């Protein structure tokens, strides 16, 4: 083999090696690009998931905070509504007290009223002897009602049962009910009325104006609310 053929073979081998190297480089480049694209896609998806998770978490936080704030606002509004209604009910009660006290300033009305309170208490106790406690300022008024109350009691028992039963009433002069309320002054108070005792003070019936008014207000609350706060 002469030098020219040898040189030709060398050139052919060189071209073959270069072609192989080029093909190999192309394959490596393609594989690198594919791996790069896969990695970029993975990273993008990973970041998307992180962003979505962060968004969902923050959305839930906002929704929770909104729900809490809404609940608090509703509760606050409900409490304010309840408070406002209670204030109105208190004003109704106070107005009723003023009107009742004003009405009871008439001697004929007050005497009849106290007599009825005594009679109701006697009918609840059904005792032969009953002690009556009142405000010190009402001793004269209550004393003037004892006879009528006892007579009515005896007549009512006779008409309803046929039995003859009397009850002796006496004023408790050792202890009195609290005085009338005074604006700006704290402490026990009483609008009037009586408390009846028997069995040595072990049994009692509270027939004070305060107690009767509280009972009436409690019983009438649904009707009053219906009138004042219609749905």
PDB file of C-alpha atoms in Angstrom:
ATOM      1  CA  UNK A   1       0.000   0.000   0.000  1.00  0.00           C
ATOM      2  CA  UNK A   2       1.474   3.268  -1.055  1.00  0.00           C
ATOM      3  CA  UNK A   3       1.358   6.415   0.962  1.00  0.00           C
ATOM      4  CA  UNK A   4      -1.563   7.863  -0.978  1.00  0.00           C
ATOM      5  CA  UNK A   5      -3.884   4.964  -0.202  1.00  0.00           C
ATOM      6  CA  UNK A   6      -2.722   4.981   3.402  1.00  0.00           C
ATOM      7  CA  UNK A   7      -3.523   8.671   3.652  1.00  0.00           C
ATOM      8  CA  UNK A   8      -6.927   8.044   2.072  1.00  0.00           C
ATOM      9  CA  UNK A   9      -7.778   5.354   4.586  1.00  0.00           C
ATOM     10  CA  UNK A  10      -6.704   7.610   7.391  1.00  0.00           C
ATOM     11  CA  UNK A  11      -8.968  10.348   6.069  1.00  0.00           C
ATOM     12  CA  UNK A  12     -11.871   7.889   5.811  1.00  0.00           C
ATOM     13  CA  UNK A  13     -11.283   6.700   9.393  1.00  0.00           C
ATOM     14  CA  UNK A  14     -11.097  10.282  10.567  1.00  0.00           C
ATOM     15  CA  UNK A  15     -14.348  11.165   8.781  1.00  0.00           C
ATOM     16  CA  UNK A  16     -16.007   8.060  10.263  1.00  0.00           C
ATOM     17  CA  UNK A  17     -14.815   8.930  13.780  1.00  0.00           C
ATOM     18  CA  UNK A  18     -15.927  12.556  13.363  1.00  0.00           C
ATOM     19  CA  UNK A  19     -19.325  11.426  12.069  1.00  0.00           C
ATOM     20  CA  UNK A  20     -19.689   9.013  14.976  1.00  0.00           C
ATOM     21  CA  UNK A  21     -18.620  11.743  17.380  1.00  0.00           C
ATOM     22  CA  UNK A  22     -21.050  14.203  15.797  1.00  0.00           C
ATOM     23  CA  UNK A  23     -23.891  11.675  15.989  1.00  0.00           C
ATOM     24  CA  UNK A  24     -22.969  10.930  19.566  1.00  0.00           C
ATOM     25  CA  UNK A  25     -22.833  14.641  20.414  1.00  0.00           C
ATOM     26  CA  UNK A  26     -26.206  15.123  18.742  1.00  0.00           C
ATOM     27  CA  UNK A  27     -27.688  12.258  20.775  1.00  0.00           C
ATOM     28  CA  UNK A  28     -26.203  13.655  23.969  1.00  0.00           C
ATOM     29  CA  UNK A  29     -27.542  17.120  23.130  1.00  0.00           C
ATOM     30  CA  UNK A  30     -31.015  15.750  22.381  1.00  0.00           C
ATOM     31  CA  UNK A  31     -31.009  13.721  25.582  1.00  0.00           C
ATOM     32  CA  UNK A  32     -29.805  16.740  27.522  1.00  0.00           C
ATOM     33  CA  UNK A  33     -32.524  18.908  26.000  1.00  0.00           C
ATOM     34  CA  UNK A  34     -35.151  16.264  26.789  1.00  0.00           C
ATOM     35  CA  UNK A  35     -33.946  15.944  30.370  1.00  0.00           C
ATOM     36  CA  UNK A  36     -33.835  19.729  30.653  1.00  0.00           C
ATOM     37  CA  UNK A  37     -37.400  20.023  29.339  1.00  0.00           C
ATOM     38  CA  UNK A  38     -38.572  17.308  31.758  1.00  0.00           C
ATOM     39  CA  UNK A  39     -36.849  19.006  34.677  1.00  0.00           C
ATOM     40  CA  UNK A  40     -38.261  22.414  33.686  1.00  0.00           C
ATOM     41  CA  UNK A  41     -41.758  20.870  33.411  1.00  0.00           C
ATOM     42  CA  UNK A  42     -41.309  19.199  36.800  1.00  0.00           C
ATOM     43  CA  UNK A  43     -40.145  22.419  38.409  1.00  0.00           C
ATOM     44  CA  UNK A  44     -42.991  24.401  36.840  1.00  0.00           C
ATOM     45  CA  UNK A  45     -45.575  21.880  38.054  1.00  0.00           C
ATOM     46  CA  UNK A  46     -43.972  21.787  41.467  1.00  0.00           C
ATOM     47  CA  UNK A  47     -44.131  25.569  41.728  1.00  0.00           C
ATOM     48  CA  UNK A  48     -47.702  25.535  40.441  1.00  0.00           C
ATOM     49  CA  UNK A  49     -48.679  23.068  43.168  1.00  0.00           C
ATOM     50  CA  UNK A  50     -46.949  25.186  45.774  1.00  0.00           C
ATOM     51  CA  UNK A  51     -48.727  28.319  44.535  1.00  0.00           C
ATOM     52  CA  UNK A  52     -52.072  26.451  44.408  1.00  0.00           C
ATOM     53  CA  UNK A  53     -51.551  25.050  47.916  1.00  0.00           C
ATOM     54  CA  UNK A  54     -50.573  28.483  49.226  1.00  0.00           C
ATOM     55  CA  UNK A  55     -53.582  30.058  47.524  1.00  0.00           C
ATOM     56  CA  UNK A  56     -55.952  27.402  48.915  1.00  0.00           C
ATOM     57  CA  UNK A  57     -54.481  27.790  52.408  1.00  0.00           C
ATOM     58  CA  UNK A  58     -54.794  31.572  52.293  1.00  0.00           C
ATOM     59  CA  UNK A  59     -58.296  31.281  50.821  1.00  0.00           C
ATOM     60  CA  UNK A  60     -59.324  28.991  53.684  1.00  0.00           C
ATOM     61  CA  UNK A  61     -57.759  31.386  56.167  1.00  0.00           C
ATOM     62  CA  UNK A  62     -59.675  34.306  54.653  1.00  0.00           C
ATOM     63  CA  UNK A  63     -62.904  32.267  54.604  1.00  0.00           C
ATOM     64  CA  UNK A  64     -62.373  31.227  58.231  1.00  0.00           C
ATOM     65  CA  UNK A  65     -61.613  34.787  59.296  1.00  0.00           C
ATOM     66  CA  UNK A  66     -64.674  36.004  57.397  1.00  0.00           C
ATOM     67  CA  UNK A  67     -66.872  33.331  59.006  1.00  0.00           C
ATOM     68  CA  UNK A  68     -65.552  34.242  62.462  1.00  0.00           C
ATOM     69  CA  UNK A  69     -66.026  37.965  61.832  1.00  0.00           C
ATOM     70  CA  UNK A  70     -69.527  37.350  60.442  1.00  0.00           C
ATOM     71  CA  UNK A  71     -70.456  35.181  63.432  1.00  0.00           C
ATOM     72  CA  UNK A  72     -69.117  37.776  65.855  1.00  0.00           C
ATOM     73  CA  UNK A  73     -71.008  40.546  64.053  1.00  0.00           C
ATOM     74  CA  UNK A  74     -74.238  38.508  64.130  1.00  0.00           C
ATOM     75  CA  UNK A  75     -73.763  37.695  67.813  1.00  0.00           C
ATOM     76  CA  UNK A  76     -72.990  41.320  68.601  1.00  0.00           C
ATOM     77  CA  UNK A  77     -76.077  42.444  66.695  1.00  0.00           C
ATOM     78  CA  UNK A  78     -78.186  39.801  68.455  1.00  0.00           C
ATOM     79  CA  UNK A  79     -76.861  40.845  71.876  1.00  0.00           C
ATOM     80  CA  UNK A  80     -77.477  44.518  71.094  1.00  0.00           C
ATOM     81  CA  UNK A  81     -81.006  43.619  69.963  1.00  0.00           C
ATOM     82  CA  UNK A  82     -81.628  41.613  73.146  1.00  0.00           C
ATOM     83  CA  UNK A  83     -80.204  44.433  75.261  1.00  0.00           C
ATOM     84  CA  UNK A  84     -82.382  47.014  73.490  1.00  0.00           C
ATOM     85  CA  UNK A  85     -85.471  44.851  73.969  1.00  0.00           C
ATOM     86  CA  UNK A  86     -84.650  44.321  77.631  1.00  0.00           C
ATOM     87  CA  UNK A  87     -84.282  48.066  78.097  1.00  0.00           C
ATOM     88  CA  UNK A  88     -87.693  48.579  76.482  1.00  0.00           C
ATOM     89  CA  UNK A  89     -89.215  45.892  78.734  1.00  0.00           C
ATOM     90  CA  UNK A  90     -87.631  47.572  81.775  1.00  0.00           C
ATOM     91  CA  UNK A  91     -89.136  50.898  80.702  1.00  0.00           C
ATOM     92  CA  UNK A  92     -92.536  49.241  80.315  1.00  0.00           C
ATOM     93  CA  UNK A  93     -92.161  47.785  83.823  1.00  0.00           C
ATOM     94  CA  UNK A  94     -91.066  51.149  85.228  1.00  0.00           C
ATOM     95  CA  UNK A  95     -93.978  52.916  83.514  1.00  0.00           C
ATOM     96  CA  UNK A  96     -96.364  50.310  84.939  1.00  0.00           C
ATOM     97  CA  UNK A  97     -94.941  50.884  88.422  1.00  0.00           C
ATOM     98  CA  UNK A  98     -95.373  54.647  88.130  1.00  0.00           C
ATOM     99  CA  UNK A  99     -98.936  54.276  86.843  1.00  0.00           C
ATOM    100  CA  UNK A 100     -99.807  51.776  89.578  1.00  0.00           C
ATOM    101  CA  UNK A 101     -98.325  53.932  92.338  1.00  0.00           C
ATOM    102  CA  UNK A 102    -100.201  56.938  90.947  1.00  0.00           C
ATOM    103  CA  UNK A 103    -103.477  54.972  90.871  1.00  0.00           C
ATOM    104  CA  UNK A 104    -102.958  53.707  94.427  1.00  0.00           C
ATOM    105  CA  UNK A 105    -102.659  57.249  95.726  1.00  0.00           C
ATOM    106  CA  UNK A 106    -106.445  57.356  95.629  1.00  0.00           C
ATOM    107  CA  UNK A 107    -107.656  56.203  99.092  1.00  0.00           C
ATOM    108  CA  UNK A 108    -110.651  54.230  97.807  1.00  0.00           C
ATOM    109  CA  UNK A 109    -108.523  52.366  95.269  1.00  0.00           C
ATOM    110  CA  UNK A 110    -105.653  51.638  97.658  1.00  0.00           C
ATOM    111  CA  UNK A 111    -107.937  50.314 100.398  1.00  0.00           C
ATOM    112  CA  UNK A 112    -109.776  47.989  98.029  1.00  0.00           C
ATOM    113  CA  UNK A 113    -106.477  46.823  96.538  1.00  0.00           C
ATOM    114  CA  UNK A 114    -104.841  46.047  99.899  1.00  0.00           C
ATOM    115  CA  UNK A 115    -108.023  44.268 101.071  1.00  0.00           C
ATOM    116  CA  UNK A 116    -107.843  42.013  98.018  1.00  0.00           C
ATOM    117  CA  UNK A 117    -104.152  41.315  98.642  1.00  0.00           C
ATOM    118  CA  UNK A 118    -104.944  40.296 102.212  1.00  0.00           C
ATOM    119  CA  UNK A 119    -107.854  38.116 101.125  1.00  0.00           C
ATOM    120  CA  UNK A 120    -105.785  36.310  98.490  1.00  0.00           C
ATOM    121  CA  UNK A 121    -103.028  35.655 101.003  1.00  0.00           C
ATOM    122  CA  UNK A 122    -105.489  34.310 103.580  1.00  0.00           C
ATOM    123  CA  UNK A 123    -107.032  31.954 101.031  1.00  0.00           C
ATOM    124  CA  UNK A 124    -103.584  30.606 100.187  1.00  0.00           C
ATOM    125  CA  UNK A 125    -102.666  30.014 103.838  1.00  0.00           C
ATOM    126  CA  UNK A 126    -106.081  28.905 105.219  1.00  0.00           C
ATOM    127  CA  UNK A 127    -104.899  29.497 108.780  1.00  0.00           C
ATOM    128  CA  UNK A 128    -106.759  30.755 111.863  1.00  0.00           C
ATOM    129  CA  UNK A 129    -104.118  33.345 112.749  1.00  0.00           C
ATOM    130  CA  UNK A 130    -102.033  35.309 110.257  1.00  0.00           C
ATOM    131  CA  UNK A 131     -99.481  38.060 110.794  1.00  0.00           C
ATOM    132  CA  UNK A 132     -99.312  40.859 108.236  1.00  0.00           C
ATOM    133  CA  UNK A 133     -96.136  42.787 107.449  1.00  0.00           C
ATOM    134  CA  UNK A 134     -96.210  46.043 105.515  1.00  0.00           C
ATOM    135  CA  UNK A 135     -94.239  49.239 105.092  1.00  0.00           C
ATOM    136  CA  UNK A 136     -94.190  51.439 108.168  1.00  0.00           C
ATOM    137  CA  UNK A 137     -95.874  54.216 106.205  1.00  0.00           C
ATOM    138  CA  UNK A 138     -98.732  51.829 105.284  1.00  0.00           C
ATOM    139  CA  UNK A 139     -99.572  50.621 108.798  1.00  0.00           C
ATOM    140  CA  UNK A 140    -102.649  52.857 109.018  1.00  0.00           C
ATOM    141  CA  UNK A 141    -103.919  51.828 105.585  1.00  0.00           C
ATOM    142  CA  UNK A 142    -103.380  48.105 106.144  1.00  0.00           C
ATOM    143  CA  UNK A 143    -104.903  48.235 109.646  1.00  0.00           C
ATOM    144  CA  UNK A 144    -108.062  49.761 108.176  1.00  0.00           C
ATOM    145  CA  UNK A 145    -108.368  46.808 105.780  1.00  0.00           C
ATOM    146  CA  UNK A 146    -107.973  43.931 108.271  1.00  0.00           C
ATOM    147  CA  UNK A 147    -111.649  43.750 109.317  1.00  0.00           C
ATOM    148  CA  UNK A 148    -112.999  43.841 105.765  1.00  0.00           C
ATOM    149  CA  UNK A 149    -110.514  41.223 104.596  1.00  0.00           C
ATOM    150  CA  UNK A 150    -111.424  38.883 107.468  1.00  0.00           C
ATOM    151  CA  UNK A 151    -115.151  39.319 106.839  1.00  0.00           C
ATOM    152  CA  UNK A 152    -114.753  38.652 103.119  1.00  0.00           C
ATOM    153  CA  UNK A 153    -112.640  35.596 103.901  1.00  0.00           C
ATOM    154  CA  UNK A 154    -115.282  34.111 106.223  1.00  0.00           C
ATOM    155  CA  UNK A 155    -118.100  34.780 103.752  1.00  0.00           C
ATOM    156  CA  UNK A 156    -116.179  33.326 100.831  1.00  0.00           C
ATOM    157  CA  UNK A 157    -115.255  30.140 102.696  1.00  0.00           C
ATOM    158  CA  UNK A 158    -118.900  29.765 103.792  1.00  0.00           C
ATOM    159  CA  UNK A 159    -120.274  30.267 100.280  1.00  0.00           C
ATOM    160  CA  UNK A 160    -117.755  27.976  98.598  1.00  0.00           C
ATOM    161  CA  UNK A 161    -117.550  25.137 101.144  1.00  0.00           C
ATOM    162  CA  UNK A 162    -120.384  25.612 103.605  1.00  0.00           C
ATOM    163  CA  UNK A 163    -117.883  25.632 106.455  1.00  0.00           C
ATOM    164  CA  UNK A 164    -117.587  28.366 109.053  1.00  0.00           C
ATOM    165  CA  UNK A 165    -114.003  29.530 109.244  1.00  0.00           C
ATOM    166  CA  UNK A 166    -112.524  32.738 110.588  1.00  0.00           C
ATOM    167  CA  UNK A 167    -109.024  34.186 110.449  1.00  0.00           C
ATOM    168  CA  UNK A 168    -107.532  36.710 112.832  1.00  0.00           C
ATOM    169  CA  UNK A 169    -105.143  39.191 111.223  1.00  0.00           C
ATOM    170  CA  UNK A 170    -102.555  41.183 113.155  1.00  0.00           C
ATOM    171  CA  UNK A 171     -99.956  43.748 112.062  1.00  0.00           C
ATOM    172  CA  UNK A 172     -96.285  42.913 112.564  1.00  0.00           C
ATOM    173  CA  UNK A 173     -95.059  45.973 114.492  1.00  0.00           C
ATOM    174  CA  UNK A 174     -91.575  44.584 115.084  1.00  0.00           C
ATOM    175  CA  UNK A 175     -90.486  44.464 111.457  1.00  0.00           C
ATOM    176  CA  UNK A 176     -91.536  46.369 108.373  1.00  0.00           C
ATOM    177  CA  UNK A 177     -91.101  46.070 104.610  1.00  0.00           C
ATOM    178  CA  UNK A 178     -88.500  48.362 102.995  1.00  0.00           C
ATOM    179  CA  UNK A 179     -89.606  51.919 102.141  1.00  0.00           C
ATOM    180  CA  UNK A 180     -90.505  53.145  98.671  1.00  0.00           C
ATOM    181  CA  UNK A 181     -87.652  53.363  96.150  1.00  0.00           C
ATOM    182  CA  UNK A 182     -85.786  56.651  95.884  1.00  0.00           C
ATOM    183  CA  UNK A 183     -84.118  57.734  92.633  1.00  0.00           C
ATOM    184  CA  UNK A 184     -80.339  57.494  92.831  1.00  0.00           C
ATOM    185  CA  UNK A 185     -80.437  55.534  96.072  1.00  0.00           C
ATOM    186  CA  UNK A 186     -79.503  51.866  96.231  1.00  0.00           C
ATOM    187  CA  UNK A 187     -80.757  49.284  98.687  1.00  0.00           C
ATOM    188  CA  UNK A 188     -83.944  47.297  99.334  1.00  0.00           C
ATOM    189  CA  UNK A 189     -87.197  49.020  98.437  1.00  0.00           C
ATOM    190  CA  UNK A 190     -90.885  48.196  98.241  1.00  0.00           C
ATOM    191  CA  UNK A 191     -93.756  49.833  96.368  1.00  0.00           C
ATOM    192  CA  UNK A 192     -96.274  48.629  98.910  1.00  0.00           C
ATOM    193  CA  UNK A 193     -98.532  45.671  99.521  1.00  0.00           C
ATOM    194  CA  UNK A 194     -98.248  43.027 102.224  1.00  0.00           C
ATOM    195  CA  UNK A 195     -96.465  39.834 103.216  1.00  0.00           C
ATOM    196  CA  UNK A 196     -98.524  37.354 105.264  1.00  0.00           C
ATOM    197  CA  UNK A 197     -96.956  34.937 107.778  1.00  0.00           C
ATOM    198  CA  UNK A 198     -98.170  31.979 109.797  1.00  0.00           C
ATOM    199  CA  UNK A 199     -96.746  29.025 111.713  1.00  0.00           C
ATOM    200  CA  UNK A 200     -94.330  31.263 113.564  1.00  0.00           C
ATOM    201  CA  UNK A 201     -93.037  32.835 110.360  1.00  0.00           C
ATOM    202  CA  UNK A 202     -92.168  29.493 108.713  1.00  0.00           C
ATOM    203  CA  UNK A 203     -94.815  29.920 106.015  1.00  0.00           C
ATOM    204  CA  UNK A 204     -95.296  33.160 104.102  1.00  0.00           C
ATOM    205  CA  UNK A 205     -97.090  34.627 101.119  1.00  0.00           C
ATOM    206  CA  UNK A 206     -95.468  37.573  99.388  1.00  0.00           C
ATOM    207  CA  UNK A 207     -98.269  39.774  98.112  1.00  0.00           C
ATOM    208  CA  UNK A 208     -96.263  42.961  97.720  1.00  0.00           C
ATOM    209  CA  UNK A 209     -96.880  45.190  94.727  1.00  0.00           C
ATOM    210  CA  UNK A 210     -93.345  44.451  93.556  1.00  0.00           C
ATOM    211  CA  UNK A 211     -93.902  40.696  93.550  1.00  0.00           C
ATOM    212  CA  UNK A 212     -97.318  40.904  91.911  1.00  0.00           C
ATOM    213  CA  UNK A 213     -96.015  43.254  89.233  1.00  0.00           C
ATOM    214  CA  UNK A 214     -93.046  40.970  88.547  1.00  0.00           C
ATOM    215  CA  UNK A 215     -95.391  37.999  88.182  1.00  0.00           C
ATOM    216  CA  UNK A 216     -97.692  39.896  85.848  1.00  0.00           C
ATOM    217  CA  UNK A 217     -94.760  41.151  83.748  1.00  0.00           C
ATOM    218  CA  UNK A 218     -93.330  37.641  83.512  1.00  0.00           C
ATOM    219  CA  UNK A 219     -96.661  36.179  82.417  1.00  0.00           C
ATOM    220  CA  UNK A 220     -97.341  39.015  80.002  1.00  0.00           C
ATOM    221  CA  UNK A 221     -93.867  39.085  78.431  1.00  0.00           C
ATOM    222  CA  UNK A 222     -94.821  37.071  75.305  1.00  0.00           C
ATOM    223  CA  UNK A 223     -97.839  39.299  74.643  1.00  0.00           C
ATOM    224  CA  UNK A 224     -95.873  42.497  75.323  1.00  0.00           C
ATOM    225  CA  UNK A 225     -93.031  41.363  73.072  1.00  0.00           C
ATOM    226  CA  UNK A 226     -95.559  40.513  70.368  1.00  0.00           C
ATOM    227  CA  UNK A 227     -96.972  44.036  70.537  1.00  0.00           C
ATOM    228  CA  UNK A 228     -93.649  45.859  70.800  1.00  0.00           C
ATOM    229  CA  UNK A 229     -91.520  43.688  68.507  1.00  0.00           C
ATOM    230  CA  UNK A 230     -93.773  42.149  65.819  1.00  0.00           C
ATOM    231  CA  UNK A 231     -91.969  39.766  63.514  1.00  0.00           C
TER     232      UNK A 231
END
